[in-house]
mmCIF file of C-alpha atoms in Angstrom:
data_model
loop_
_atom_site.group_PDB
_atom_site.id
_atom_site.type_symbol
_atom_site.label_atom_id
_atom_site.label_comp_id
_atom_site.label_asym_id
_atom_site.label_seq_id
_atom_site.Cartn_x
_atom_site.Cartn_y
_atom_site.Cartn_z
ATOM 1 C CA UNK A 18 51.456 -155.624 109.755
ATOM 2 C CA UNK A 19 53.777 -157.353 111.849
ATOM 3 C CA UNK A 20 53.419 -157.515 115.814
ATOM 4 C CA UNK A 21 56.709 -155.971 115.929
ATOM 5 C CA UNK A 22 55.648 -152.946 113.726
ATOM 6 C CA UNK A 23 52.295 -152.627 115.318
ATOM 7 C CA UNK A 24 54.304 -152.207 118.754
ATOM 8 C CA UNK A 25 56.793 -149.806 117.277
ATOM 9 C CA UNK A 26 53.717 -147.966 116.150
ATOM 10 C CA UNK A 27 51.872 -147.966 119.453
ATOM 11 C CA UNK A 28 55.163 -146.877 121.011
ATOM 12 C CA UNK A 29 55.058 -143.678 118.976
ATOM 13 C CA UNK A 30 51.653 -143.043 119.106
ATOM 14 C CA UNK A 31 50.627 -143.444 122.552
ATOM 15 C CA UNK A 32 53.314 -141.022 124.329
ATOM 16 C CA UNK A 33 52.378 -138.718 121.611
ATOM 17 C CA UNK A 34 48.818 -138.691 122.261
ATOM 18 C CA UNK A 35 49.299 -138.842 126.020
ATOM 19 C CA UNK A 36 52.120 -136.060 125.936
ATOM 20 C CA UNK A 37 49.857 -134.270 123.385
ATOM 21 C CA UNK A 38 46.870 -134.225 125.583
ATOM 22 C CA UNK A 39 48.927 -132.961 128.792
ATOM 23 C CA UNK A 40 50.236 -130.053 126.563
ATOM 24 C CA UNK A 41 46.927 -129.130 125.208
ATOM 25 C CA UNK A 42 44.995 -129.051 128.582
ATOM 26 C CA UNK A 43 47.997 -126.724 129.476
ATOM 27 C CA UNK A 44 48.287 -124.262 126.844
ATOM 28 C CA UNK A 45 44.839 -124.686 125.621
ATOM 29 C CA UNK A 46 42.602 -125.591 128.352
ATOM 30 C CA UNK A 47 44.420 -123.252 131.173
ATOM 31 C CA UNK A 48 45.185 -126.195 133.549
ATOM 32 C CA UNK A 49 48.817 -125.613 135.143
ATOM 33 C CA UNK A 50 50.602 -128.599 135.689
ATOM 34 C CA UNK A 51 52.365 -129.309 139.217
ATOM 35 C CA UNK A 52 55.779 -130.897 139.801
ATOM 36 C CA UNK A 53 54.637 -134.301 139.507
ATOM 37 C CA UNK A 54 52.733 -133.602 136.208
ATOM 38 C CA UNK A 55 55.931 -132.757 134.592
ATOM 39 C CA UNK A 56 57.549 -135.412 136.153
ATOM 40 C CA UNK A 57 55.155 -137.952 134.067
ATOM 41 C CA UNK A 58 55.866 -135.958 130.835
ATOM 42 C CA UNK A 59 59.618 -136.632 130.713
ATOM 43 C CA UNK A 60 59.285 -140.651 129.988
ATOM 44 C CA UNK A 61 56.675 -139.962 127.205
ATOM 45 C CA UNK A 62 59.010 -137.687 125.764
ATOM 46 C CA UNK A 63 61.802 -140.232 125.847
ATOM 47 C CA UNK A 64 59.437 -142.771 124.496
ATOM 48 C CA UNK A 65 58.884 -140.689 121.714
ATOM 49 C CA UNK A 66 62.664 -140.344 120.715
ATOM 50 C CA UNK A 67 63.081 -143.821 121.179
ATOM 51 C CA UNK A 68 60.409 -145.304 119.122
ATOM 52 C CA UNK A 69 60.916 -142.759 116.295
ATOM 53 C CA UNK A 70 64.609 -144.031 116.390
ATOM 54 C CA UNK A 71 63.361 -147.474 116.253
ATOM 55 C CA UNK A 72 61.929 -146.517 112.887
ATOM 56 C CA UNK A 73 65.483 -145.521 111.523
ATOM 57 C CA UNK A 74 67.590 -147.773 113.106
ATOM 58 C CA UNK A 75 66.110 -151.124 111.949
ATOM 59 C CA UNK A 76 69.193 -153.150 113.515
ATOM 60 C CA UNK A 77 68.255 -151.978 116.933
ATOM 61 C CA UNK A 78 64.032 -151.295 116.451
ATOM 62 C CA UNK A 79 63.338 -154.268 118.999
ATOM 63 C CA UNK A 80 65.717 -152.843 121.765
ATOM 64 C CA UNK A 81 64.485 -149.342 120.956
ATOM 65 C CA UNK A 82 60.806 -150.028 121.109
ATOM 66 C CA UNK A 83 61.278 -152.121 124.189
ATOM 67 C CA UNK A 84 62.684 -149.077 125.985
ATOM 68 C CA UNK A 85 60.150 -146.882 124.555
ATOM 69 C CA UNK A 86 57.899 -149.243 125.963
ATOM 70 C CA UNK A 87 59.817 -148.974 129.441
ATOM 71 C CA UNK A 88 59.604 -145.491 129.198
ATOM 72 C CA UNK A 89 55.867 -145.656 128.901
ATOM 73 C CA UNK A 90 55.253 -147.418 131.948
ATOM 74 C CA UNK A 91 57.522 -145.394 134.061
ATOM 75 C CA UNK A 92 55.432 -142.541 133.219
ATOM 76 C CA UNK A 93 52.430 -144.558 134.478
ATOM 77 C CA UNK A 94 54.438 -145.636 137.582
ATOM 78 C CA UNK A 95 54.659 -142.213 138.170
ATOM 79 C CA UNK A 96 51.186 -141.356 137.478
ATOM 80 C CA UNK A 97 50.219 -144.283 140.006
ATOM 81 C CA UNK A 98 52.026 -142.605 142.732
ATOM 82 C CA UNK A 99 50.701 -138.995 141.803
ATOM 83 C CA UNK A 100 46.919 -140.347 141.859
ATOM 84 C CA UNK A 101 47.662 -141.678 145.160
ATOM 85 C CA UNK A 102 48.721 -138.440 146.425
ATOM 86 C CA UNK A 103 45.379 -136.808 144.952
ATOM 87 C CA UNK A 104 43.659 -139.638 146.624
ATOM 88 C CA UNK A 105 45.149 -139.170 150.009
ATOM 89 C CA UNK A 106 46.600 -142.713 150.007
ATOM 90 C CA UNK A 107 49.928 -141.417 150.915
ATOM 91 C CA UNK A 108 51.950 -138.594 151.624
ATOM 92 C CA UNK A 109 53.290 -136.403 148.316
ATOM 93 C CA UNK A 110 55.695 -133.878 147.892
ATOM 94 C CA UNK A 111 55.942 -130.693 149.868
ATOM 95 C CA UNK A 112 56.815 -128.180 147.228
ATOM 96 C CA UNK A 113 54.240 -127.240 144.458
ATOM 97 C CA UNK A 114 55.088 -125.494 141.134
ATOM 98 C CA UNK A 115 54.388 -121.987 139.842
ATOM 99 C CA UNK A 116 56.322 -121.855 136.537
ATOM 100 C CA UNK A 117 59.733 -121.235 135.457
ATOM 101 C CA UNK A 118 61.975 -118.350 135.501
ATOM 102 C CA UNK A 119 59.369 -115.229 136.216
ATOM 103 C CA UNK A 120 59.861 -111.983 136.997
ATOM 104 C CA UNK A 121 58.067 -110.730 140.375
ATOM 105 C CA UNK A 122 55.055 -109.132 138.914
ATOM 106 C CA UNK A 123 54.501 -112.427 136.952
ATOM 107 C CA UNK A 124 55.351 -114.908 140.068
ATOM 108 C CA UNK A 125 52.500 -112.961 141.712
ATOM 109 C CA UNK A 126 50.150 -113.774 139.312
ATOM 110 C CA UNK A 127 50.534 -117.260 138.624
ATOM 111 C CA UNK A 128 48.309 -119.681 140.294
ATOM 112 C CA UNK A 129 50.021 -122.131 142.929
ATOM 113 C CA UNK A 130 49.376 -125.619 141.819
ATOM 114 C CA UNK A 131 49.373 -128.294 144.420
ATOM 115 C CA UNK A 132 50.043 -131.832 143.604
ATOM 116 C CA UNK A 133 47.583 -133.102 145.909
ATOM 117 C CA UNK A 134 44.542 -131.773 144.349
ATOM 118 C CA UNK A 135 42.652 -132.814 141.309
ATOM 119 C CA UNK A 136 42.311 -129.964 138.546
ATOM 120 C CA UNK A 137 40.533 -132.281 135.943
ATOM 121 C CA UNK A 138 38.910 -135.620 136.224
ATOM 122 C CA UNK A 139 36.884 -137.499 133.790
ATOM 123 C CA UNK A 140 34.431 -140.445 134.951
ATOM 124 C CA UNK A 141 35.963 -139.718 138.478
ATOM 125 C CA UNK A 142 39.537 -140.419 137.253
ATOM 126 C CA UNK A 143 42.059 -137.752 137.475
ATOM 127 C CA UNK A 144 44.851 -136.965 134.610
ATOM 128 C CA UNK A 145 47.288 -138.786 136.618
ATOM 129 C CA UNK A 146 44.867 -141.655 137.076
ATOM 130 C CA UNK A 147 44.007 -141.723 133.316
ATOM 131 C CA UNK A 148 47.937 -141.514 132.293
ATOM 132 C CA UNK A 149 48.443 -144.513 134.794
ATOM 133 C CA UNK A 150 45.975 -146.560 133.259
ATOM 134 C CA UNK A 151 46.729 -145.849 129.720
ATOM 135 C CA UNK A 152 50.535 -145.958 130.016
ATOM 136 C CA UNK A 153 51.185 -149.297 132.156
ATOM 137 C CA UNK A 154 48.227 -150.914 129.792
ATOM 138 C CA UNK A 155 50.181 -149.773 126.634
ATOM 139 C CA UNK A 156 53.539 -150.446 128.171
ATOM 140 C CA UNK A 157 52.367 -154.274 128.867
ATOM 141 C CA UNK A 158 50.681 -154.526 125.126
ATOM 142 C CA UNK A 159 53.783 -153.226 123.410
ATOM 143 C CA UNK A 160 55.934 -155.671 125.488
ATOM 144 C CA UNK A 161 53.637 -158.333 124.563
ATOM 145 C CA UNK A 162 53.434 -157.698 121.047
ATOM 146 C CA UNK A 163 57.581 -157.644 120.866
ATOM 147 C CA UNK A 164 57.263 -160.887 122.859
ATOM 148 C CA UNK A 165 54.972 -162.572 120.737
ATOM 149 C CA UNK A 166 56.859 -161.299 117.623
ATOM 150 C CA UNK A 167 59.495 -163.820 116.088
ATOM 151 C CA UNK A 168 60.925 -161.930 113.471
#
């Protein structure tokens, strides 16, 4: 497998795994995302579309894979900011999320989710922290693979 194909595969599988984990934690694990959690999801969704397109548009595969790597890294950068807010390193957003368009009764029963409070962590690292580390390192690996590939 060439390095470009490996980069393309990583550009697809990494955001699928990270976005899938976020959605599973929400819908299967009962964790309600805050506003910044949603922000981290959008670049992963874009990366999935870009990487999938890279498999189908061979003439633009390198560019699309590089853009997917950039989108993954953007999610990681948002994760760094979110983790910093959780750790109290800097001020975060003042608004929180309670979901989309809800009736008054539904709204009263939805938990208020703050961006500055960790809902889940593993090894002392929050979901935002894990996303930051995995996304930034994956974006760098994908970019490195593309840079080394001469095809």
